[in-house]
Amino acid sequence: MYSIDLNNDMGESFGAYKLGGDEEIIKYVTTANVACGWHVGDPMVMDKVVRMAKERGVMVGAHPGYPDLLGFGRRKMVLSHDEVKNYVRYHIGALAAFTKSYGMKLQHVAPHGAMGNACQYDEDISTAICEAICEYDNDLIVYYCAGAVLGDIAESKGFRTIGIDGTMMFRYNSKDTFQALYVYLSEYHSGKRVSHKRVLELSYEDVKSAKNGLIVITPDFDNFTAKLIAADEYSKYMTETPILEDVANREYYGRSATSIENKSTIEYGTEQGLAALIYGEQGVNSLPIQDITGEYIDTDNEYMYYYSAEFVK
């Protein structure tokens, strides 16, 4: 019998700032990656999330990131091996104090943001993370994005690992019926858009459209493709797009993604950003989805694949 681990990043509020919907999300997930106070989070938030997890039987893992509150831990930092190792050890120890106080055991470690992106290709950073985990508890599970060198290094050291495929899911709820739903894919090279094409279409010219539906984007990091699925109560369509075709050494590229967060109002007759897959030979920089628009983007990322949707009445 198969089971599904519903995993989510949590504990991202801090001080007077409330981010995310932990109280609602905790009702549906089975594991939580809890921010440990450097890229976001604070002791009060950590305590609250761990307590809620205890009450609902949700397993807790540390979500260590760089000390970059202003950049949400998503900016690259140049750190030594020992700095990365001790930063991760610090995060694990901080969160473990809360899990212990509630009679729980820390389950896993899932690197966040720029640190997690570096784990796709940087062996030294990945090794430092594994050393920090091992010196605390080698029974902890290592979470990593599919295709990351962190997974290979963790497995070589005897850790249990869970690879996350990076699936992004978007639910839409339209108050009105509409004639068509289009999904577009734009490809950017070093900030310049080199192609823009419609890759999926749901047409309702002769029938009444469903008001609710789902769009799913799943990058396959091992085979360098991206799957796109659009479905409603009447139909389901899927297409697959190759990624980094004819690019040398693409298996060593850093990988990341950005997507819309929380709720977004449907604007009919205009393209709205869903998600972008980001690749770079020397690493990647995440950027807000709303900043990806037009023919040119100010970015150091070498390749981006940007998905947008249009609802047509």
PDB file of N, CA and C in Angstrom, residues 41-129:
ATOM      1  N   GLY A  41      11.351  33.306  10.478  1.00  0.00           N
ATOM      2  CA  GLY A  41      11.035  32.564  11.688  1.00  0.00           C
ATOM      3  C   GLY A  41      11.671  33.212  12.913  1.00  0.00           C
ATOM      4  N   ASP A  42      11.161  32.833  14.066  1.00  0.00           N
ATOM      5  CA  ASP A  42      11.751  33.261  15.336  1.00  0.00           C
ATOM      6  C   ASP A  42      11.340  32.237  16.392  1.00  0.00           C
ATOM      7  N   PRO A  43      11.875  32.331  17.618  1.00  0.00           N
ATOM      8  CA  PRO A  43      11.563  31.312  18.633  1.00  0.00           C
ATOM      9  C   PRO A  43      10.081  31.156  18.939  1.00  0.00           C
ATOM     10  N   MET A  44       9.334  32.252  18.947  1.00  0.00           N
ATOM     11  CA  MET A  44       7.899  32.153  19.232  1.00  0.00           C
ATOM     12  C   MET A  44       7.170  31.402  18.132  1.00  0.00           C
ATOM     13  N   VAL A  45       7.552  31.698  16.891  1.00  0.00           N
ATOM     14  CA  VAL A  45       6.921  31.022  15.755  1.00  0.00           C
ATOM     15  C   VAL A  45       7.317  29.549  15.721  1.00  0.00           C
ATOM     16  N   MET A  46       8.578  29.255  15.985  1.00  0.00           N
ATOM     17  CA  MET A  46       9.029  27.856  16.014  1.00  0.00           C
ATOM     18  C   MET A  46       8.251  27.066  17.054  1.00  0.00           C
ATOM     19  N   ASP A  47       8.075  27.649  18.227  1.00  0.00           N
ATOM     20  CA  ASP A  47       7.325  26.972  19.293  1.00  0.00           C
ATOM     21  C   ASP A  47       5.891  26.699  18.858  1.00  0.00           C
ATOM     22  N   LYS A  48       5.264  27.689  18.245  1.00  0.00           N
ATOM     23  CA  LYS A  48       3.861  27.547  17.835  1.00  0.00           C
ATOM     24  C   LYS A  48       3.698  26.458  16.776  1.00  0.00           C
ATOM     25  N   VAL A  49       4.578  26.453  15.779  1.00  0.00           N
ATOM     26  CA  VAL A  49       4.450  25.469  14.707  1.00  0.00           C
ATOM     27  C   VAL A  49       4.696  24.058  15.233  1.00  0.00           C
ATOM     28  N   VAL A  50       5.715  23.888  16.066  1.00  0.00           N
ATOM     29  CA  VAL A  50       6.004  22.555  16.617  1.00  0.00           C
ATOM     30  C   VAL A  50       4.843  22.075  17.488  1.00  0.00           C
ATOM     31  N   ARG A  51       4.249  22.982  18.263  1.00  0.00           N
ATOM     32  CA  ARG A  51       3.103  22.597  19.093  1.00  0.00           C
ATOM     33  C   ARG A  51       1.930  22.149  18.233  1.00  0.00           C
ATOM     34  N   MET A  52       1.635  22.895  17.165  1.00  0.00           N
ATOM     35  CA  MET A  52       0.547  22.498  16.269  1.00  0.00           C
ATOM     36  C   MET A  52       0.851  21.164  15.599  1.00  0.00           C
ATOM     37  N   ALA A  53       2.115  20.965  15.216  1.00  0.00           N
ATOM     38  CA  ALA A  53       2.506  19.698  14.586  1.00  0.00           C
ATOM     39  C   ALA A  53       2.299  18.539  15.553  1.00  0.00           C
ATOM     40  N   LYS A  54       2.656  18.742  16.812  1.00  0.00           N
ATOM     41  CA  LYS A  54       2.445  17.713  17.831  1.00  0.00           C
ATOM     42  C   LYS A  54       0.967  17.366  17.949  1.00  0.00           C
ATOM     43  N   GLU A  55       0.117  18.371  17.983  1.00  0.00           N
ATOM     44  CA  GLU A  55      -1.320  18.163  18.148  1.00  0.00           C
ATOM     45  C   GLU A  55      -1.925  17.395  16.978  1.00  0.00           C
ATOM     46  N   ARG A  56      -1.360  17.548  15.794  1.00  0.00           N
ATOM     47  CA  ARG A  56      -1.936  16.930  14.593  1.00  0.00           C
ATOM     48  C   ARG A  56      -1.124  15.758  14.067  1.00  0.00           C
ATOM     49  N   GLY A  57      -0.099  15.360  14.765  1.00  0.00           N
ATOM     50  CA  GLY A  57       0.683  14.217  14.334  1.00  0.00           C
ATOM     51  C   GLY A  57       1.535  14.464  13.106  1.00  0.00           C
ATOM     52  N   VAL A  58       1.948  15.712  12.904  1.00  0.00           N
ATOM     53  CA  VAL A  58       2.779  16.081  11.757  1.00  0.00           C
ATOM     54  C   VAL A  58       4.250  15.984  12.156  1.00  0.00           C
ATOM     55  N   MET A  59       5.057  15.326  11.328  1.00  0.00           N
ATOM     56  CA  MET A  59       6.483  15.208  11.592  1.00  0.00           C
ATOM     57  C   MET A  59       7.183  16.514  11.216  1.00  0.00           C
ATOM     58  N   VAL A  60       8.233  16.844  11.981  1.00  0.00           N
ATOM     59  CA  VAL A  60       8.896  18.142  11.837  1.00  0.00           C
ATOM     60  C   VAL A  60      10.339  17.963  11.396  1.00  0.00           C
ATOM     61  N   GLY A  61      10.770  18.834  10.470  1.00  0.00           N
ATOM     62  CA  GLY A  61      12.160  18.851  10.041  1.00  0.00           C
ATOM     63  C   GLY A  61      12.699  20.266  10.047  1.00  0.00           C
ATOM     64  N   ALA A  62      14.017  20.381  10.161  1.00  0.00           N
ATOM     65  CA  ALA A  62      14.664  21.692  10.146  1.00  0.00           C
ATOM     66  C   ALA A  62      14.810  22.186   8.713  1.00  0.00           C
ATOM     67  N   HIS A  63      14.629  23.493   8.539  1.00  0.00           N
ATOM     68  CA  HIS A  63      14.714  24.133   7.212  1.00  0.00           C
ATOM     69  C   HIS A  63      15.802  25.201   7.276  1.00  0.00           C
ATOM     70  N   PRO A  64      17.069  24.793   7.330  1.00  0.00           N
ATOM     71  CA  PRO A  64      18.147  25.757   7.498  1.00  0.00           C
ATOM     72  C   PRO A  64      18.394  26.581   6.244  1.00  0.00           C
ATOM     73  N   GLY A  65      18.747  27.837   6.437  1.00  0.00           N
ATOM     74  CA  GLY A  65      19.053  28.714   5.318  1.00  0.00           C
ATOM     75  C   GLY A  65      20.163  29.673   5.697  1.00  0.00           C
ATOM     76  N   TYR A  66      20.578  30.486   4.763  1.00  0.00           N
ATOM     77  CA  TYR A  66      21.632  31.463   5.025  1.00  0.00           C
ATOM     78  C   TYR A  66      21.106  32.586   5.931  1.00  0.00           C
ATOM     79  N   PRO A  67      21.993  33.251   6.664  1.00  0.00           N
ATOM     80  CA  PRO A  67      21.569  34.383   7.508  1.00  0.00           C
ATOM     81  C   PRO A  67      21.264  35.600   6.644  1.00  0.00           C
ATOM     82  N   ASP A  68      20.102  35.597   6.033  1.00  0.00           N
ATOM     83  CA  ASP A  68      19.749  36.603   5.021  1.00  0.00           C
ATOM     84  C   ASP A  68      18.271  36.932   5.151  1.00  0.00           C
ATOM     85  N   LEU A  69      17.906  37.611   6.231  1.00  0.00           N
ATOM     86  CA  LEU A  69      16.503  37.938   6.477  1.00  0.00           C
ATOM     87  C   LEU A  69      15.937  38.847   5.397  1.00  0.00           C
ATOM     88  N   LEU A  70      16.703  39.831   4.962  1.00  0.00           N
ATOM     89  CA  LEU A  70      16.198  40.767   3.959  1.00  0.00           C
ATOM     90  C   LEU A  70      15.952  40.081   2.621  1.00  0.00           C
ATOM     91  N   GLY A  71      16.739  39.088   2.296  1.00  0.00           N
ATOM     92  CA  GLY A  71      16.588  38.386   1.024  1.00  0.00           C
ATOM     93  C   GLY A  71      15.870  37.061   1.132  1.00  0.00           C
ATOM     94  N   PHE A  72      15.263  36.794   2.304  1.00  0.00           N
ATOM     95  CA  PHE A  72      14.508  35.563   2.530  1.00  0.00           C
ATOM     96  C   PHE A  72      15.385  34.325   2.299  1.00  0.00           C
ATOM     97  N   GLY A  73      16.686  34.465   2.486  1.00  0.00           N
ATOM     98  CA  GLY A  73      17.579  33.330   2.324  1.00  0.00           C
ATOM     99  C   GLY A  73      17.761  32.878   0.898  1.00  0.00           C
ATOM    100  N   ARG A  74      17.388  33.734  -0.048  1.00  0.00           N
ATOM    101  CA  ARG A  74      17.423  33.323  -1.457  1.00  0.00           C
ATOM    102  C   ARG A  74      18.565  33.965  -2.244  1.00  0.00           C
ATOM    103  N   ARG A  75      19.455  34.674  -1.541  1.00  0.00           N
ATOM    104  CA  ARG A  75      20.601  35.267  -2.222  1.00  0.00           C
ATOM    105  C   ARG A  75      21.848  34.431  -1.936  1.00  0.00           C
ATOM    106  N   LYS A  76      22.686  34.308  -2.949  1.00  0.00           N
ATOM    107  CA  LYS A  76      23.911  33.525  -2.793  1.00  0.00           C
ATOM    108  C   LYS A  76      24.847  34.194  -1.797  1.00  0.00           C
ATOM    109  N   MET A  77      25.537  33.368  -1.002  1.00  0.00           N
ATOM    110  CA  MET A  77      26.556  33.859  -0.095  1.00  0.00           C
ATOM    111  C   MET A  77      27.809  33.004  -0.274  1.00  0.00           C
ATOM    112  N   VAL A  78      28.954  33.621  -0.151  1.00  0.00           N
ATOM    113  CA  VAL A  78      30.215  32.891  -0.242  1.00  0.00           C
ATOM    114  C   VAL A  78      30.650  32.538   1.177  1.00  0.00           C
ATOM    115  N   LEU A  79      30.572  31.258   1.510  1.00  0.00           N
ATOM    116  CA  LEU A  79      30.853  30.793   2.866  1.00  0.00           C
ATOM    117  C   LEU A  79      31.863  29.651   2.834  1.00  0.00           C
ATOM    118  N   SER A  80      32.609  29.520   3.903  1.00  0.00           N
ATOM    119  CA  SER A  80      33.553  28.411   4.009  1.00  0.00           C
ATOM    120  C   SER A  80      32.816  27.124   4.361  1.00  0.00           C
ATOM    121  N   HIS A  81      33.516  26.027   4.220  1.00  0.00           N
ATOM    122  CA  HIS A  81      32.960  24.721   4.571  1.00  0.00           C
ATOM    123  C   HIS A  81      32.480  24.714   6.025  1.00  0.00           C
ATOM    124  N   ASP A  82      33.312  25.205   6.926  1.00  0.00           N
ATOM    125  CA  ASP A  82      32.968  25.174   8.346  1.00  0.00           C
ATOM    126  C   ASP A  82      31.814  26.112   8.677  1.00  0.00           C
ATOM    127  N   GLU A  83      31.738  27.232   7.964  1.00  0.00           N
ATOM    128  CA  GLU A  83      30.613  28.142   8.198  1.00  0.00           C
ATOM    129  C   GLU A  83      29.294  27.456   7.854  1.00  0.00           C
ATOM    130  N   VAL A  84      29.208  26.835   6.691  1.00  0.00           N
ATOM    131  CA  VAL A  84      27.982  26.134   6.303  1.00  0.00           C
ATOM    132  C   VAL A  84      27.657  25.046   7.319  1.00  0.00           C
ATOM    133  N   LYS A  85      28.677  24.286   7.673  1.00  0.00           N
ATOM    134  CA  LYS A  85      28.468  23.179   8.619  1.00  0.00           C
ATOM    135  C   LYS A  85      27.932  23.686   9.955  1.00  0.00           C
ATOM    136  N   ASN A  86      28.526  24.725  10.493  1.00  0.00           N
ATOM    137  CA  ASN A  86      28.094  25.221  11.800  1.00  0.00           C
ATOM    138  C   ASN A  86      26.763  25.951  11.738  1.00  0.00           C
ATOM    139  N   TYR A  87      26.474  26.609  10.624  1.00  0.00           N
ATOM    140  CA  TYR A  87      25.163  27.236  10.456  1.00  0.00           C
ATOM    141  C   TYR A  87      24.061  26.178  10.506  1.00  0.00           C
ATOM    142  N   VAL A  88      24.278  25.087   9.781  1.00  0.00           N
ATOM    143  CA  VAL A  88      23.272  24.023   9.756  1.00  0.00           C
ATOM    144  C   VAL A  88      23.150  23.365  11.129  1.00  0.00           C
ATOM    145  N   ARG A  89      24.291  23.143  11.791  1.00  0.00           N
ATOM    146  CA  ARG A  89      24.261  22.545  13.125  1.00  0.00           C
ATOM    147  C   ARG A  89      23.491  23.444  14.093  1.00  0.00           C
ATOM    148  N   TYR A  90      23.684  24.741  13.982  1.00  0.00           N
ATOM    149  CA  TYR A  90      22.979  25.704  14.825  1.00  0.00           C
ATOM    150  C   TYR A  90      21.471  25.614  14.630  1.00  0.00           C
ATOM    151  N   HIS A  91      21.038  25.557  13.365  1.00  0.00           N
ATOM    152  CA  HIS A  91      19.606  25.468  13.068  1.00  0.00           C
ATOM    153  C   HIS A  91      19.007  24.173  13.612  1.00  0.00           C
ATOM    154  N   ILE A  92      19.693  23.075  13.371  1.00  0.00           N
ATOM    155  CA  ILE A  92      19.180  21.778  13.844  1.00  0.00           C
ATOM    156  C   ILE A  92      19.025  21.799  15.364  1.00  0.00           C
ATOM    157  N   GLY A  93      20.058  22.282  16.048  1.00  0.00           N
ATOM    158  CA  GLY A  93      19.998  22.309  17.505  1.00  0.00           C
ATOM    159  C   GLY A  93      18.883  23.182  18.032  1.00  0.00           C
ATOM    160  N   ALA A  94      18.661  24.333  17.378  1.00  0.00           N
ATOM    161  CA  ALA A  94      17.611  25.242  17.833  1.00  0.00           C
ATOM    162  C   ALA A  94      16.236  24.598  17.716  1.00  0.00           C
ATOM    163  N   LEU A  95      15.944  24.016  16.568  1.00  0.00           N
ATOM    164  CA  LEU A  95      14.621  23.415  16.386  1.00  0.00           C
ATOM    165  C   LEU A  95      14.466  22.160  17.231  1.00  0.00           C
ATOM    166  N   ALA A  96      15.541  21.389  17.376  1.00  0.00           N
ATOM    167  CA  ALA A  96      15.468  20.157  18.171  1.00  0.00           C
ATOM    168  C   ALA A  96      15.115  20.451  19.625  1.00  0.00           C
ATOM    169  N   ALA A  97      15.506  21.628  20.135  1.00  0.00           N
ATOM    170  CA  ALA A  97      15.140  21.990  21.505  1.00  0.00           C
ATOM    171  C   ALA A  97      13.624  22.090  21.646  1.00  0.00           C
ATOM    172  N   PHE A  98      12.951  22.591  20.603  1.00  0.00           N
ATOM    173  CA  PHE A  98      11.486  22.713  20.644  1.00  0.00           C
ATOM    174  C   PHE A  98      10.813  21.355  20.466  1.00  0.00           C
ATOM    175  N   THR A  99      11.301  20.545  19.530  1.00  0.00           N
ATOM    176  CA  THR A  99      10.678  19.230  19.354  1.00  0.00           C
ATOM    177  C   THR A  99      10.837  18.389  20.625  1.00  0.00           C
ATOM    178  N   LYS A 100      11.997  18.483  21.268  1.00  0.00           N
ATOM    179  CA  LYS A 100      12.214  17.713  22.494  1.00  0.00           C
ATOM    180  C   LYS A 100      11.266  18.149  23.596  1.00  0.00           C
ATOM    181  N   SER A 101      11.011  19.437  23.692  1.00  0.00           N
ATOM    182  CA  SER A 101      10.136  19.942  24.758  1.00  0.00           C
ATOM    183  C   SER A 101       8.705  19.455  24.593  1.00  0.00           C
ATOM    184  N   TYR A 102       8.336  19.069  23.364  1.00  0.00           N
ATOM    185  CA  TYR A 102       6.991  18.538  23.107  1.00  0.00           C
ATOM    186  C   TYR A 102       6.991  17.022  22.961  1.00  0.00           C
ATOM    187  N   GLY A 103       8.087  16.387  23.340  1.00  0.00           N
ATOM    188  CA  GLY A 103       8.149  14.932  23.295  1.00  0.00           C
ATOM    189  C   GLY A 103       8.211  14.371  21.887  1.00  0.00           C
ATOM    190  N   MET A 104       8.722  15.180  20.952  1.00  0.00           N
ATOM    191  CA  MET A 104       8.828  14.755  19.564  1.00  0.00           C
ATOM    192  C   MET A 104      10.295  14.559  19.195  1.00  0.00           C
ATOM    193  N   LYS A 105      10.514  13.869  18.093  1.00  0.00           N
ATOM    194  CA  LYS A 105      11.859  13.684  17.567  1.00  0.00           C
ATOM    195  C   LYS A 105      11.963  14.400  16.223  1.00  0.00           C
ATOM    196  N   LEU A 106      13.001  15.187  16.062  1.00  0.00           N
ATOM    197  CA  LEU A 106      13.230  15.826  14.782  1.00  0.00           C
ATOM    198  C   LEU A 106      13.372  14.749  13.712  1.00  0.00           C
ATOM    199  N   GLN A 107      12.642  14.899  12.589  1.00  0.00           N
ATOM    200  CA  GLN A 107      12.629  13.831  11.590  1.00  0.00           C
ATOM    201  C   GLN A 107      13.629  14.033  10.460  1.00  0.00           C
ATOM    202  N   HIS A 108      13.780  15.290   9.965  1.00  0.00           N
ATOM    203  CA  HIS A 108      14.556  15.486   8.748  1.00  0.00           C
ATOM    204  C   HIS A 108      15.183  16.869   8.689  1.00  0.00           C
ATOM    205  N   VAL A 109      16.008  17.055   7.677  1.00  0.00           N
ATOM    206  CA  VAL A 109      16.608  18.357   7.372  1.00  0.00           C
ATOM    207  C   VAL A 109      16.388  18.631   5.893  1.00  0.00           C
ATOM    208  N   ALA A 110      15.880  19.826   5.575  1.00  0.00           N
ATOM    209  CA  ALA A 110      15.607  20.217   4.187  1.00  0.00           C
ATOM    210  C   ALA A 110      16.193  21.606   3.951  1.00  0.00           C
ATOM    211  N   PRO A 111      17.347  21.725   3.307  1.00  0.00           N
ATOM    212  CA  PRO A 111      17.961  23.036   3.085  1.00  0.00           C
ATOM    213  C   PRO A 111      17.039  23.973   2.299  1.00  0.00           C
ATOM    214  N   HIS A 112      17.095  25.253   2.671  1.00  0.00           N
ATOM    215  CA  HIS A 112      16.198  26.265   2.099  1.00  0.00           C
ATOM    216  C   HIS A 112      16.904  27.166   1.086  1.00  0.00           C
ATOM    217  N   GLY A 113      16.150  27.694   0.143  1.00  0.00           N
ATOM    218  CA  GLY A 113      16.551  28.823  -0.690  1.00  0.00           C
ATOM    219  C   GLY A 113      17.872  28.647  -1.400  1.00  0.00           C
ATOM    220  N   ALA A 114      18.733  29.664  -1.273  1.00  0.00           N
ATOM    221  CA  ALA A 114      20.013  29.645  -1.970  1.00  0.00           C
ATOM    222  C   ALA A 114      20.896  28.502  -1.496  1.00  0.00           C
ATOM    223  N   MET A 115      20.792  28.143  -0.232  1.00  0.00           N
ATOM    224  CA  MET A 115      21.545  26.995   0.260  1.00  0.00           C
ATOM    225  C   MET A 115      21.057  25.718  -0.415  1.00  0.00           C
ATOM    226  N   GLY A 116      19.731  25.573  -0.523  1.00  0.00           N
ATOM    227  CA  GLY A 116      19.172  24.404  -1.199  1.00  0.00           C
ATOM    228  C   GLY A 116      19.517  24.377  -2.673  1.00  0.00           C
ATOM    229  N   ASN A 117      19.520  25.563  -3.310  1.00  0.00           N
ATOM    230  CA  ASN A 117      19.895  25.626  -4.726  1.00  0.00           C
ATOM    231  C   ASN A 117      21.334  25.172  -4.928  1.00  0.00           C
ATOM    232  N   ALA A 118      22.230  25.593  -4.024  1.00  0.00           N
ATOM    233  CA  ALA A 118      23.638  25.210  -4.143  1.00  0.00           C
ATOM    234  C   ALA A 118      23.814  23.703  -4.010  1.00  0.00           C
ATOM    235  N   CYS A 119      22.906  23.062  -3.283  1.00  0.00           N
ATOM    236  CA  CYS A 119      22.992  21.611  -3.102  1.00  0.00           C
ATOM    237  C   CYS A 119      22.744  20.847  -4.398  1.00  0.00           C
ATOM    238  N   GLN A 120      22.256  21.539  -5.429  1.00  0.00           N
ATOM    239  CA  GLN A 120      22.063  20.876  -6.719  1.00  0.00           C
ATOM    240  C   GLN A 120      23.406  20.519  -7.365  1.00  0.00           C
ATOM    241  N   TYR A 121      24.439  21.330  -7.098  1.00  0.00           N
ATOM    242  CA  TYR A 121      25.689  21.159  -7.848  1.00  0.00           C
ATOM    243  C   TYR A 121      26.949  21.284  -7.001  1.00  0.00           C
ATOM    244  N   ASP A 122      26.870  21.855  -5.790  1.00  0.00           N
ATOM    245  CA  ASP A 122      28.057  22.144  -4.993  1.00  0.00           C
ATOM    246  C   ASP A 122      28.342  21.006  -4.008  1.00  0.00           C
ATOM    247  N   GLU A 123      29.388  20.245  -4.279  1.00  0.00           N
ATOM    248  CA  GLU A 123      29.723  19.090  -3.445  1.00  0.00           C
ATOM    249  C   GLU A 123      30.220  19.509  -2.063  1.00  0.00           C
ATOM    250  N   ASP A 124      30.951  20.621  -1.985  1.00  0.00           N
ATOM    251  CA  ASP A 124      31.484  21.049  -0.697  1.00  0.00           C
ATOM    252  C   ASP A 124      30.377  21.481   0.252  1.00  0.00           C
ATOM    253  N   ILE A 125      29.430  22.293  -0.240  1.00  0.00           N
ATOM    254  CA  ILE A 125      28.308  22.711   0.595  1.00  0.00           C
ATOM    255  C   ILE A 125      27.472  21.504   1.011  1.00  0.00           C
ATOM    256  N   SER A 126      27.225  20.601   0.073  1.00  0.00           N
ATOM    257  CA  SER A 126      26.433  19.407   0.377  1.00  0.00           C
ATOM    258  C   SER A 126      27.127  18.539   1.423  1.00  0.00           C
ATOM    259  N   THR A 127      28.442  18.410   1.303  1.00  0.00           N
ATOM    260  CA  THR A 127      29.202  17.615   2.276  1.00  0.00           C
ATOM    261  C   THR A 127      29.162  18.263   3.653  1.00  0.00           C
ATOM    262  N   ALA A 128      29.303  19.584   3.697  1.00  0.00           N
ATOM    263  CA  ALA A 128      29.252  20.289   4.979  1.00  0.00           C
ATOM    264  C   ALA A 128      27.903  20.085   5.669  1.00  0.00           C
ATOM    265  N   ILE A 129      26.819  20.126   4.900  1.00  0.00           N
ATOM    266  CA  ILE A 129      25.479  19.903   5.455  1.00  0.00           C
ATOM    267  C   ILE A 129      25.369  18.494   6.024  1.00  0.00           C
TER     268      ILE A 129
END
